[in-house]
């Protein structure tokens, strides 16, 4: 006889028996810790809907209500008991993550724009398998853990892998495949021949099987051409034979689809080869891009004569509007245009350890040349994005990012790649020791220039004066630090409009939506207070806030200090007017169902609809009649005035032929002795009936009989399913329960909001005012210990190009916020003279606006555009003029051409690939995020002084 192992038998029994919440929590913690301990690239993680995950966390931690995916974050220590038990969640439901319109042919796809914690959680494979064993459900979304970065390998979960469309050459058939960016071409190359088919052009043959798809510049959603071997021959064999190129092991050699049409090398001057480029700096790019890949990008036709320049858009490669907005502002910065349109190869610094081997500058310069070509077709900046992602993995993939963060990286990266200092000297700063500020500032600036000398420093860097004062010994410490841009805080407090539908628990009024304004950083108690005023709440009433999802109550917002940032704009929030002492009464929740018209009526298929209703049973309620009376009362406002019977009496009876074998209880309304004119019905017998079913703790419907009503004495709430017949819907207006408004309807068109006093100068005053530091931020050499000093910033030296960042986004540990405050900024004649502490200089501190980066929408999404004042209009060759900047003509004798300035200096709107004229009145909006100013010369200031400064209220 075989003796079974006792431990195995016990484990099988444990797995078969449902676990308690404490056991589930403990098991998940152990599995999670083990997964993190052995974490490595290639491990599988699973995407779980945050809605389901929160319900599970509330089930295992009812007193915490934590929604973090980390099971170690709020673990119960010792033998501490839960205050109240949460309901066991149902099956794992990831349907809200599925992209609409996808089928199972290649696996379901995730919706774009999902945010971790807000929309989904990532759990290790072992945890997912155990949750699936306990709860079932799905669908499953497996994602791989990959490494990112150059020097340090950071492990991240690739939530959105590459989604490629495979186009078969001879048939045109299209199929879709998802593959990791860290996968290799060899993984696709075993059975097919693959071309980069971006914009329906054969750009490059994907041959090198050890190259990652990210390095091949493949974009999500783009086409790749698949050539399938037919009758022992490849479709490209004819092309190969024409070029005399061989292949082996089914790997086709590179076919030059079309010669380069660029008349410029990547970092050189004009080439003379019948219009085709004969020079290409490939060593700097480590062979990561060939000539066909570079010059076959959409829309680039070289720098040619005639036509308009600088009005070319950038294609959106998938949430890259932030990059397009920032790039359009930079490529229209006059000093950068002058620099990158000439031969700047000698300026490239490949030896700088802080740089990127000159590759970022080369890619930016090549992109700028394409955008200043005469072609109006939008450019696809694939090569630039690939280089950017290579050196800055935070910008890889296709999530939305901050345009200002990209600008900061680009300016710093361009500076290091173009730094003229090959070997940075070590310089020790000296103490001021009572010397004049002018002398100390000049010394700091000279030390900075000794280590940093580039086109970016020449035109884009200024200097702060930073003053620290010890509060104890009054020691003053002064330093002069460089800056690349000004990040100005907004002194306004922004509000948020929220729409909530209010239902009356006593059935006295019809449902009514109310829109109120609350602080964006407020809490649920602020929303409740505003709603109470809006709906004229009585002294003996209170509001119960609820989030409704999928026709069910998803969660109660009963915590008055829950931040409003946890409520999304597309959530459905409902408030119920209940007695102030409702917590001591039995709460009755009504869920609605109607017959599914898509099924045979004899099969009695029911589906949920509408918004749940909540009321309270009176004290002493013990019978089904009490429930029926409450249901009749709460649905009374839905009654159609001309067709609803007068519900004078209620009769409970058993259905003679119950559906689905259940003994359902009917609630019936009969005509009373009142006149026929007040009690007419839409049916012949003047009778409407509802099926009332009790929902047990497992979520199943059961008959509402006396045995089931024992729950009235043991529970604080009872859930009832109300089944509506066609006759009921004729008598009652169920549309009042459906199509409730979302919290807020967001859009890209934002209203201009004028706020007196919120000007660019008030933002600058807030930035420059004295403020206390953290207690440990300063070590006082006089006191020999850390002190909470005060800090004061002043502007000492201003650059030719002044970049102003309006800090609209704020982040904290618990929430993110965006300020939509309108900032009134000057378009011309921005006078900063009074803010500059450096005296005795003859240079002007008057600036004019030439570019704006805009952000429309809210956190975690939205859209970026740019407004640019384009001055250069056309190209001409053999310039007779000498090089002058920034006068009316900008010529480049070494290249043999010059740029003629447009006398109108017109504004244009750059919205990805769409470029359109704009007026000055359109520039100043509440979407302005980054402002670009250039210094005015004395003669320009004199001319502008005759015009009215554009600081009036926008229309």
PDB file of C-alpha atoms in Angstrom, residues 503-615:
ATOM      1  CA  UNK A 503     -31.206  61.267  -5.456  1.00  0.00           C
ATOM      2  CA  UNK A 504     -33.776  61.624  -2.667  1.00  0.00           C
ATOM      3  CA  UNK A 505     -33.939  58.607  -0.410  1.00  0.00           C
ATOM      4  CA  UNK A 506     -37.490  59.429   0.642  1.00  0.00           C
ATOM      5  CA  UNK A 507     -38.763  59.740  -2.936  1.00  0.00           C
ATOM      6  CA  UNK A 508     -39.814  63.347  -2.482  1.00  0.00           C
ATOM      7  CA  UNK A 509     -38.018  64.725  -5.561  1.00  0.00           C
ATOM      8  CA  UNK A 510     -36.749  63.552  -8.936  1.00  0.00           C
ATOM      9  CA  UNK A 511     -33.006  63.003  -9.492  1.00  0.00           C
ATOM     10  CA  UNK A 512     -31.208  66.245 -10.224  1.00  0.00           C
ATOM     11  CA  UNK A 513     -27.583  66.846 -11.346  1.00  0.00           C
ATOM     12  CA  UNK A 514     -25.668  69.676  -9.627  1.00  0.00           C
ATOM     13  CA  UNK A 515     -22.394  71.232 -10.772  1.00  0.00           C
ATOM     14  CA  UNK A 516     -20.277  72.798  -8.026  1.00  0.00           C
ATOM     15  CA  UNK A 517     -16.789  74.296  -7.844  1.00  0.00           C
ATOM     16  CA  UNK A 518     -14.326  72.891  -5.327  1.00  0.00           C
ATOM     17  CA  UNK A 519     -10.609  73.244  -4.761  1.00  0.00           C
ATOM     18  CA  UNK A 520      -8.601  70.807  -6.855  1.00  0.00           C
ATOM     19  CA  UNK A 521      -6.633  69.802  -3.791  1.00  0.00           C
ATOM     20  CA  UNK A 522      -9.719  69.547  -1.596  1.00  0.00           C
ATOM     21  CA  UNK A 523     -11.347  66.543   0.034  1.00  0.00           C
ATOM     22  CA  UNK A 524     -14.701  64.805  -0.133  1.00  0.00           C
ATOM     23  CA  UNK A 525     -15.990  66.889   2.763  1.00  0.00           C
ATOM     24  CA  UNK A 526     -15.568  70.018   0.623  1.00  0.00           C
ATOM     25  CA  UNK A 527     -17.600  68.439  -2.154  1.00  0.00           C
ATOM     26  CA  UNK A 528     -20.312  67.433   0.327  1.00  0.00           C
ATOM     27  CA  UNK A 529     -20.468  70.960   1.731  1.00  0.00           C
ATOM     28  CA  UNK A 530     -20.895  72.545  -1.713  1.00  0.00           C
ATOM     29  CA  UNK A 531     -23.540  70.011  -2.731  1.00  0.00           C
ATOM     30  CA  UNK A 532     -25.456  70.583   0.522  1.00  0.00           C
ATOM     31  CA  UNK A 533     -25.719  74.272  -0.317  1.00  0.00           C
ATOM     32  CA  UNK A 534     -26.626  73.648  -3.956  1.00  0.00           C
ATOM     33  CA  UNK A 535     -29.464  71.207  -3.222  1.00  0.00           C
ATOM     34  CA  UNK A 536     -30.754  73.087  -0.132  1.00  0.00           C
ATOM     35  CA  UNK A 537     -30.134  70.180   2.227  1.00  0.00           C
ATOM     36  CA  UNK A 538     -32.304  70.170   5.342  1.00  0.00           C
ATOM     37  CA  UNK A 539     -30.981  70.275   8.892  1.00  0.00           C
ATOM     38  CA  UNK A 540     -32.150  66.705   9.524  1.00  0.00           C
ATOM     39  CA  UNK A 541     -30.600  65.368   6.293  1.00  0.00           C
ATOM     40  CA  UNK A 542     -27.136  64.379   5.122  1.00  0.00           C
ATOM     41  CA  UNK A 543     -25.530  63.336   1.831  1.00  0.00           C
ATOM     42  CA  UNK A 544     -23.993  59.940   1.135  1.00  0.00           C
ATOM     43  CA  UNK A 545     -21.475  60.032  -1.738  1.00  0.00           C
ATOM     44  CA  UNK A 546     -21.147  56.899  -3.868  1.00  0.00           C
ATOM     45  CA  UNK A 547     -19.156  55.969  -6.987  1.00  0.00           C
ATOM     46  CA  UNK A 548     -21.272  53.982  -9.450  1.00  0.00           C
ATOM     47  CA  UNK A 549     -19.623  51.649 -11.940  1.00  0.00           C
ATOM     48  CA  UNK A 550     -21.217  49.089 -14.227  1.00  0.00           C
ATOM     49  CA  UNK A 551     -24.699  49.779 -12.737  1.00  0.00           C
ATOM     50  CA  UNK A 552     -23.523  48.819  -9.264  1.00  0.00           C
ATOM     51  CA  UNK A 553     -22.230  50.658  -6.210  1.00  0.00           C
ATOM     52  CA  UNK A 554     -18.479  50.433  -6.632  1.00  0.00           C
ATOM     53  CA  UNK A 555     -17.480  52.192  -3.415  1.00  0.00           C
ATOM     54  CA  UNK A 556     -18.778  54.556  -0.741  1.00  0.00           C
ATOM     55  CA  UNK A 557     -16.944  57.873  -0.444  1.00  0.00           C
ATOM     56  CA  UNK A 558     -17.720  58.045   3.263  1.00  0.00           C
ATOM     57  CA  UNK A 559     -14.230  59.161   4.308  1.00  0.00           C
ATOM     58  CA  UNK A 560     -14.507  62.975   4.548  1.00  0.00           C
ATOM     59  CA  UNK A 561     -10.738  63.379   4.143  1.00  0.00           C
ATOM     60  CA  UNK A 562     -10.360  61.335   0.975  1.00  0.00           C
ATOM     61  CA  UNK A 563      -8.696  63.628  -1.615  1.00  0.00           C
ATOM     62  CA  UNK A 564     -10.788  64.677  -4.585  1.00  0.00           C
ATOM     63  CA  UNK A 565      -7.838  63.887  -6.831  1.00  0.00           C
ATOM     64  CA  UNK A 566      -8.813  60.216  -6.397  1.00  0.00           C
ATOM     65  CA  UNK A 567     -12.007  60.968  -8.365  1.00  0.00           C
ATOM     66  CA  UNK A 568     -11.403  60.996 -12.116  1.00  0.00           C
ATOM     67  CA  UNK A 569     -13.185  63.226 -14.579  1.00  0.00           C
ATOM     68  CA  UNK A 570     -14.913  60.250 -16.233  1.00  0.00           C
ATOM     69  CA  UNK A 571     -16.163  58.703 -12.967  1.00  0.00           C
ATOM     70  CA  UNK A 572     -19.874  58.698 -12.154  1.00  0.00           C
ATOM     71  CA  UNK A 573     -20.514  60.091  -8.664  1.00  0.00           C
ATOM     72  CA  UNK A 574     -23.987  59.990  -7.074  1.00  0.00           C
ATOM     73  CA  UNK A 575     -25.194  61.557  -3.798  1.00  0.00           C
ATOM     74  CA  UNK A 576     -28.183  60.249  -1.815  1.00  0.00           C
ATOM     75  CA  UNK A 577     -30.200  62.444   0.546  1.00  0.00           C
ATOM     76  CA  UNK A 578     -30.748  60.356   3.662  1.00  0.00           C
ATOM     77  CA  UNK A 579     -31.763  61.045   7.273  1.00  0.00           C
ATOM     78  CA  UNK A 580     -28.926  62.392   9.394  1.00  0.00           C
ATOM     79  CA  UNK A 581     -29.134  59.272  11.584  1.00  0.00           C
ATOM     80  CA  UNK A 582     -29.051  56.862   8.619  1.00  0.00           C
ATOM     81  CA  UNK A 583     -26.087  54.980  10.060  1.00  0.00           C
ATOM     82  CA  UNK A 584     -28.381  53.642  12.804  1.00  0.00           C
ATOM     83  CA  UNK A 585     -31.028  52.509  10.302  1.00  0.00           C
ATOM     84  CA  UNK A 586     -31.121  49.548   7.957  1.00  0.00           C
ATOM     85  CA  UNK A 587     -29.909  50.677   4.540  1.00  0.00           C
ATOM     86  CA  UNK A 588     -31.802  49.364   1.490  1.00  0.00           C
ATOM     87  CA  UNK A 589     -29.932  49.256  -1.850  1.00  0.00           C
ATOM     88  CA  UNK A 590     -31.954  48.685  -5.028  1.00  0.00           C
ATOM     89  CA  UNK A 591     -30.233  47.321  -8.148  1.00  0.00           C
ATOM     90  CA  UNK A 592     -32.164  47.306 -11.420  1.00  0.00           C
ATOM     91  CA  UNK A 593     -32.483  44.653 -14.139  1.00  0.00           C
ATOM     92  CA  UNK A 594     -34.441  44.494 -17.385  1.00  0.00           C
ATOM     93  CA  UNK A 595     -35.116  41.709 -19.870  1.00  0.00           C
ATOM     94  CA  UNK A 596     -32.437  41.438 -22.534  1.00  0.00           C
ATOM     95  CA  UNK A 597     -34.118  42.110 -25.883  1.00  0.00           C
ATOM     96  CA  UNK A 598     -31.329  40.339 -27.741  1.00  0.00           C
ATOM     97  CA  UNK A 599     -32.393  36.969 -26.367  1.00  0.00           C
ATOM     98  CA  UNK A 600     -35.484  34.889 -26.823  1.00  0.00           C
ATOM     99  CA  UNK A 601     -38.114  36.105 -24.411  1.00  0.00           C
ATOM    100  CA  UNK A 602     -38.749  32.595 -23.173  1.00  0.00           C
ATOM    101  CA  UNK A 603     -35.177  32.287 -21.902  1.00  0.00           C
ATOM    102  CA  UNK A 604     -35.674  35.126 -19.383  1.00  0.00           C
ATOM    103  CA  UNK A 605     -32.220  36.680 -19.695  1.00  0.00           C
ATOM    104  CA  UNK A 606     -31.812  39.670 -17.399  1.00  0.00           C
ATOM    105  CA  UNK A 607     -29.143  42.360 -17.561  1.00  0.00           C
ATOM    106  CA  UNK A 608     -28.386  45.233 -15.145  1.00  0.00           C
ATOM    107  CA  UNK A 609     -29.128  48.835 -16.082  1.00  0.00           C
ATOM    108  CA  UNK A 610     -29.459  52.255 -14.528  1.00  0.00           C
ATOM    109  CA  UNK A 611     -28.223  53.708 -11.267  1.00  0.00           C
ATOM    110  CA  UNK A 612     -28.814  51.973  -7.914  1.00  0.00           C
ATOM    111  CA  UNK A 613     -31.200  53.633  -5.481  1.00  0.00           C
ATOM    112  CA  UNK A 614     -30.609  53.887  -1.720  1.00  0.00           C
ATOM    113  CA  UNK A 615     -33.137  54.459   1.042  1.00  0.00           C
TER     114      UNK A 615
END
